[in-house]
Each structure stands twice: as C-alpha cells, then as structure tokens.
Short mmCIF file of C-alpha atoms in Angstrom, two decimals:
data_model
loop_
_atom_site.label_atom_id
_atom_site.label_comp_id
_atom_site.label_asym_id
_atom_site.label_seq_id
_atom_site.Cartn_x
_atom_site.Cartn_y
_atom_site.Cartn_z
CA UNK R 1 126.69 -37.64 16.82
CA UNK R 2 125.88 -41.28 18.57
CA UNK R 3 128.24 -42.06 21.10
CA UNK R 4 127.70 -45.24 22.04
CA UNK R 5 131.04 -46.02 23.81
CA UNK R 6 132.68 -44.35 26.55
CA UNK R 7 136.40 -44.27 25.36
CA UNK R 8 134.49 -42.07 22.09
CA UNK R 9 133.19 -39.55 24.64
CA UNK R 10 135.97 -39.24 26.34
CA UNK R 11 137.84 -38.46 22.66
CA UNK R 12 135.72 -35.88 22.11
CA UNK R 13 136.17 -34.04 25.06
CA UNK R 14 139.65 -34.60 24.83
CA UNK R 15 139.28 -32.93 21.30
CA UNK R 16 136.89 -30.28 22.46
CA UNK R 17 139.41 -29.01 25.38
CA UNK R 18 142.49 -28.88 22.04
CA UNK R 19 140.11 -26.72 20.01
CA UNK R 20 139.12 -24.69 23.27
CA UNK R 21 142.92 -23.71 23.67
CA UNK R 22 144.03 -23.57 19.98
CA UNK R 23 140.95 -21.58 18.85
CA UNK R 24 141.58 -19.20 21.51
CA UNK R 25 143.72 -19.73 24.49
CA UNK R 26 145.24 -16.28 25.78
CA UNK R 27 141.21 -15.54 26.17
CA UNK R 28 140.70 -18.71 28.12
CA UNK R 29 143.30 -17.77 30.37
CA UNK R 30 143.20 -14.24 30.94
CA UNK R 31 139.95 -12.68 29.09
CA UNK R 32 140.15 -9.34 27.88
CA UNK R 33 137.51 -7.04 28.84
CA UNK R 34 136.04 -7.12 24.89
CA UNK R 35 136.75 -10.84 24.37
CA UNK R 36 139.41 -9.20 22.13
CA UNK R 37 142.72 -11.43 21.90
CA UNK R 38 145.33 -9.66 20.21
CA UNK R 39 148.01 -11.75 18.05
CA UNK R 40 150.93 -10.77 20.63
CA UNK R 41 148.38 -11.65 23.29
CA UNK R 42 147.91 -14.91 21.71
CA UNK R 43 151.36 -16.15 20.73
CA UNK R 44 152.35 -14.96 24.71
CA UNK R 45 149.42 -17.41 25.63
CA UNK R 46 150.96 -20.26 23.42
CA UNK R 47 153.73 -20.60 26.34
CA UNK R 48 151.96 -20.40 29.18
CA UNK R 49 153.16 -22.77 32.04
CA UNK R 50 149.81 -24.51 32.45
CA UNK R 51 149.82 -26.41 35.72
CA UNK R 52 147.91 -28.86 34.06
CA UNK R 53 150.49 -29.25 31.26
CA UNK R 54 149.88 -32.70 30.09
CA UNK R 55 152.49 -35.06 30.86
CA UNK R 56 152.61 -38.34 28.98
CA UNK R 57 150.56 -40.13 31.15
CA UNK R 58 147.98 -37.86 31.42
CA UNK R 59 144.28 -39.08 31.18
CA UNK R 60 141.07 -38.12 33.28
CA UNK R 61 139.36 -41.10 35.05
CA UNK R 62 138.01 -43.80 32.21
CA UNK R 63 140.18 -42.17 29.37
CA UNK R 64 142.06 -43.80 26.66
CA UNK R 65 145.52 -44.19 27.75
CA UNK R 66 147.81 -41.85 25.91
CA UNK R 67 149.17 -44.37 23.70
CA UNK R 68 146.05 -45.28 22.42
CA UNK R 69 145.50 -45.94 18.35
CA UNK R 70 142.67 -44.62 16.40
CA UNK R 71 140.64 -42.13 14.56
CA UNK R 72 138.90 -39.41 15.69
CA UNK R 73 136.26 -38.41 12.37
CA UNK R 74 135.64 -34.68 12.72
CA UNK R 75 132.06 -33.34 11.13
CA UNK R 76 132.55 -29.58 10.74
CA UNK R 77 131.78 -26.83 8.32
CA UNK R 78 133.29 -27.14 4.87
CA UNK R 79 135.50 -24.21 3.84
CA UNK R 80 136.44 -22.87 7.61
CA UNK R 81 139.88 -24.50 7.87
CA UNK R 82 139.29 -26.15 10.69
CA UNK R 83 142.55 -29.00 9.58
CA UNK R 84 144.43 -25.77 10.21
CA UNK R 85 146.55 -27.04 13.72
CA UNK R 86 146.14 -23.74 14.56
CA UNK R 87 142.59 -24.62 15.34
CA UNK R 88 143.07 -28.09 17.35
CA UNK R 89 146.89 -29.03 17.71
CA UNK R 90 148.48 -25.91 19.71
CA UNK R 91 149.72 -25.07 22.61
CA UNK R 92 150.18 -27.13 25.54
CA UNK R 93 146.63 -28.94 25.18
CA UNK R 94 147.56 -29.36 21.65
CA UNK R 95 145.67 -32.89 20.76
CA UNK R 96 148.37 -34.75 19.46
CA UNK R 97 150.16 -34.42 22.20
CA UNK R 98 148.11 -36.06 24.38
CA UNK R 99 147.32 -38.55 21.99
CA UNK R 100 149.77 -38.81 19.33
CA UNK R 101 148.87 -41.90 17.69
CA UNK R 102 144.95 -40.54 17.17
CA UNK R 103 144.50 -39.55 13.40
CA UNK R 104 141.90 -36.71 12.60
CA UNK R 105 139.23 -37.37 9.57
CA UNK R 106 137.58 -34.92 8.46
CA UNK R 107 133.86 -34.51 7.45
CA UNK R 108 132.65 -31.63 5.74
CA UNK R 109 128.51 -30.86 5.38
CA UNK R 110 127.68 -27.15 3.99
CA UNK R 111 125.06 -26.52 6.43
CA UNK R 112 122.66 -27.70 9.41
CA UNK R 113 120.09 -28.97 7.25
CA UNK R 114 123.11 -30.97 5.26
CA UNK R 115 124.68 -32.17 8.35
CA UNK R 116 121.00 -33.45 9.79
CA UNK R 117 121.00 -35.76 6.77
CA UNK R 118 123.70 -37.01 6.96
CA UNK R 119 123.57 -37.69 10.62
CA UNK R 120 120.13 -39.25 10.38
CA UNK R 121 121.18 -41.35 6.99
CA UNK R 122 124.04 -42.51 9.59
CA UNK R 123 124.15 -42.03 12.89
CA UNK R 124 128.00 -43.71 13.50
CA UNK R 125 129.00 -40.96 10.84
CA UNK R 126 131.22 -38.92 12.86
CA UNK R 127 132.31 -38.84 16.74
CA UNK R 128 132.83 -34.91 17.33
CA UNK R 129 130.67 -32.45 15.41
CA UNK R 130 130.92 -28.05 15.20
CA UNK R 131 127.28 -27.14 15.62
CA UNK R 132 126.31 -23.23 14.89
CA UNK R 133 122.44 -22.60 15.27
CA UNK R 134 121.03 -26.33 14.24
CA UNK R 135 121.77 -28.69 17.42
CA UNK R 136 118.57 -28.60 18.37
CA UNK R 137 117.13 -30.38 15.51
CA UNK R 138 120.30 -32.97 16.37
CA UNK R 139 118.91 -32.64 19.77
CA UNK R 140 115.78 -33.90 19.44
CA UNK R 141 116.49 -36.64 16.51
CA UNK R 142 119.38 -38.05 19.18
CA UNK R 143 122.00 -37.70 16.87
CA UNK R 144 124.05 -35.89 19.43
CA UNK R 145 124.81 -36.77 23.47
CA UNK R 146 124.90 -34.53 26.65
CA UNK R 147 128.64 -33.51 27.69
CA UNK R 148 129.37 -33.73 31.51
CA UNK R 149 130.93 -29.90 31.98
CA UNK R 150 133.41 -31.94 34.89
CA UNK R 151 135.20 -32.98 31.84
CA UNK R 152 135.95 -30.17 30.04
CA UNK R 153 138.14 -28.48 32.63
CA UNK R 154 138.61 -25.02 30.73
CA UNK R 155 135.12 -24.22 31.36
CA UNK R 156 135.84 -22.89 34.77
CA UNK R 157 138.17 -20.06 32.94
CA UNK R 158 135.11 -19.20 31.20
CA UNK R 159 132.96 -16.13 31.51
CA UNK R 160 129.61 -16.80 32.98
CA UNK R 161 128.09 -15.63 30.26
CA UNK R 162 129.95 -17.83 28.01
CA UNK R 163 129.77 -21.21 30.15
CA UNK R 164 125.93 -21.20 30.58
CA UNK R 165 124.98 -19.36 27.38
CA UNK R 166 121.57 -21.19 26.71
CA UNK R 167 122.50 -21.85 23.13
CA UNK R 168 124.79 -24.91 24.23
CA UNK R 169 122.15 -25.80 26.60
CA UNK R 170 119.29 -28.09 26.65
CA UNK R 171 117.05 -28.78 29.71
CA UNK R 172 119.63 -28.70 32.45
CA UNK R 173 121.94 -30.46 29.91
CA UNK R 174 125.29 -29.49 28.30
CA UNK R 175 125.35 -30.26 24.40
CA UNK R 176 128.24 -28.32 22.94
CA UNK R 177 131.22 -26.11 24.30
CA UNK R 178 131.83 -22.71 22.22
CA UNK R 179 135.28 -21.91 20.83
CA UNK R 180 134.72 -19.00 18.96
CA UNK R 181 132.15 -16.32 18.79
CA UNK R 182 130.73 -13.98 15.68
CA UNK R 183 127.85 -12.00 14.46
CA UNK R 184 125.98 -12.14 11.22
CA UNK R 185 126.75 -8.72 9.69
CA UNK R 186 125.43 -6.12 6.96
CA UNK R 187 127.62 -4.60 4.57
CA UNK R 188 127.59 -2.82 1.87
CA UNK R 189 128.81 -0.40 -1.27
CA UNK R 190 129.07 2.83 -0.10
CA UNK R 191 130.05 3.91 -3.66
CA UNK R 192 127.38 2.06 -5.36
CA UNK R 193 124.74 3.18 -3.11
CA UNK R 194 125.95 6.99 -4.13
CA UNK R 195 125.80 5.39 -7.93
CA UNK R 196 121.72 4.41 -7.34
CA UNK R 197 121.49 7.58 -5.90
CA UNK R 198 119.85 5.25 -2.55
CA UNK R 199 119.67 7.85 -0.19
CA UNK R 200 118.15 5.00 2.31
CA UNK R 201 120.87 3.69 4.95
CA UNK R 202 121.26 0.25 5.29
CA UNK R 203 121.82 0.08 9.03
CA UNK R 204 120.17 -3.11 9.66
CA UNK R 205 118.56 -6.01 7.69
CA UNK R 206 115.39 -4.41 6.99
CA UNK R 207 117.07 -3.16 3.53
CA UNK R 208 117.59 -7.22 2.66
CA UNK R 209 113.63 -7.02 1.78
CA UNK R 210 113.09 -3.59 0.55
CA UNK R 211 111.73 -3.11 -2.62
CA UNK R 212 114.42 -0.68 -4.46
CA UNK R 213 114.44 -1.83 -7.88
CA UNK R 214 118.17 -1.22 -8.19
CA UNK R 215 119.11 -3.71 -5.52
CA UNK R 216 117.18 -6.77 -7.34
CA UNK R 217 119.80 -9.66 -7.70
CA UNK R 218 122.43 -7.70 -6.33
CA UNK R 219 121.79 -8.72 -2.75
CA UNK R 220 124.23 -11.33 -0.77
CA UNK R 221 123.40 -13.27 1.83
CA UNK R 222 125.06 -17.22 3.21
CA UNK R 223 122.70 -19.85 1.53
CA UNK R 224 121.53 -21.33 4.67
CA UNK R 225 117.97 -22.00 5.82
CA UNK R 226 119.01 -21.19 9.54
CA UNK R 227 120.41 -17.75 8.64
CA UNK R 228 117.49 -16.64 6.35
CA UNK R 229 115.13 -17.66 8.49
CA UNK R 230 117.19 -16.13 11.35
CA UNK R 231 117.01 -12.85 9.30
CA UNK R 232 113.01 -13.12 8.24
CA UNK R 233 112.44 -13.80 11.52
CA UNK R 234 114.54 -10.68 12.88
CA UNK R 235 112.73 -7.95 10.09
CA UNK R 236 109.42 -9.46 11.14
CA UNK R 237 109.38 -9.37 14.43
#
C-alpha cells in the first residue's frame, strides 16, 4: 500500500483501531489468560463505557474531520468475510461511526504472491491491506508504509508479546497491527487411517511428505507458496 497523503494514513489507522475492537474487543480490554474470548465475554465487551467513546467530533491531531466524504478500498483475503461489520463496524470504535460518510471497497487477492502483483502492477491499488506472512516482500518493494504505534491507541491494552511481536516489525519500524491470531494445523481421518491400516500417527507435518502409497492425492493442504514453503521449511529443518 502507497500512502502518499496524510489524511489516507490517518484512514487507515482509523480503520485499523475499528477492526482492532470488532475483531476482538473484550480481549483488548480485559485479556483472558489463554487469549480465549468467550461469546458472552464478547457481547459484554460490545457495551463497554470506553472513556474514549468517540463523540462526533472526534479526530486525532491531522485527521479527517468526522464529516469527511470518501472511500476507504480495503485489500484483504478473498473468502474470510471480512465485509462482515462484525469484523470492522462494532462496538463503540465501530468505523462508521466515526466516519459515517466513508464507504468501504473491497479488494480481494487469494494470496501474498497475488496481492504482490497486484500491488506492484499498481501501487494506488488499495489504502489499507490484511497482511499474513508476505509483508516483507511488500516491505522491501515499498508497496506498504511504517505506522506510528502513537496512533493506534489500543496498542497500549495489548500484551507485550502481542504489541512488539517481530512479525509486524521491521527495523525499529511498525508495519501492521494484528487483530486476530491462528495456527496452521494437521488433521486428519481417524477412520480412514484404521481403513489403510496406517499404524503411523500423524502428529506433526512430517506425514505431509511421507511416502505411504495410500495417502497419494489424498493429502490437503492451502495452495499458497508461503504456507508450503512454511511447511518444507518446518520438516526440513
């Protein structure tokens, strides 16, 4: 993402703070020890008496007024939902009510590699974008811009591991803010393993490359250069 102008920047942290709270707010604001929220947890959380509700003139230093027209274009993963309010538009922070005439377009790509293209073929192509594993390559290309972590005010409810977790990090500089969290996981047939008579245990990736002629073509995995690699890269070592 090229972010040229500041009122853009200021947008997307605007937008990054509404998918902080609507992605997960009841963590943000009192983190269970797990980094579990349950769904009573988070509908209680939906109603919490933020000091910092926004009021309508709300706006950090140098950001759009609240009545401010425009369009915010969105580059995320396709098939995630992320048009879902739930995601953006809840809560207190929800973004629309801080800036109620800003329309959301949405961009979809289907992986890093698809979303560096794009990015490169056009740099202007989007003004907020949900990176997962590839930033770096958006890094270094300067399709995306350092955050400053003074503008994203939730941070500070943040675990420490969360706020400086060196993923979103790049030479003393902020890149990204994380709103959700999961693992890559391994699952499988119990019943068909019993069926092949497999009497190995798949209890981590190292079956993904085993030779067992019965599990030819019947293997699974997201078609995504980052997460093979990722897994090659975790069975070799």
């Amino acid at each position: 993402m090229s972010v040229a102008k500041p009122w853009k920047l200021y947008l997307i942290v605007t937008a990054i703070i509404c998918l902080l709270v609507g992605a997960g707010v009841s963590w943000v604001l009192k983190p269970p020890p797990a980094g579990w929220v349950s769904p009573e947890d988070y509908e209680e959380a939906l109603t919490y008496p933020f000091p910092g509700t926004p009021l309508s003139n709300y706006t950090f230093p140098g950001m759009p007024l609240f009545n401010y027209t425009g369009t915010l274009r969105v580059f995320t993963w396709t098939g995630l939902g992320r048009e879902d309010p739930m995601w953006w538009n809840e809560g207190p922070w929800g973004f629309n009510k801080i800036y109620p005439n800003v329309d959301i377009e949405w961009l979809y790509f289907e992986d890093e590699p698809d979303a560096l293209s794009k990015l490169i073929l056009d740099p202007t192509y989007a003004d907020v974008i949900e990176v997962c594993g590839g930033q770096f390559k958006l890094i270094d290309n300067d399709l995306i811009e350092p955050l400053d972590p003074t503008m994203v005010p939730l941070m500070a409810e943040f675990f420490p591991e969360w706020e400086f977790y060196d993923a979103f990090w790049k030479d003393g500089e902020l890149y990204a803010v994380p709103f959700e969290f999961g693992y890559t996981s391994l699952t499988y047939r119990i019943d068909m393993f019993e069926e092949w008579n497999i009497s190995e245990s798949p209890d981590d990736t190292a079956i993904l490359f085993s030779d067992i002629p019965e599990l030819k073509e019947q293997i699974w995995m997201y078609d995504s250069v980052i997460e093979i690699m990722d897994l090659a890269a975790t069975h070799v070592g």
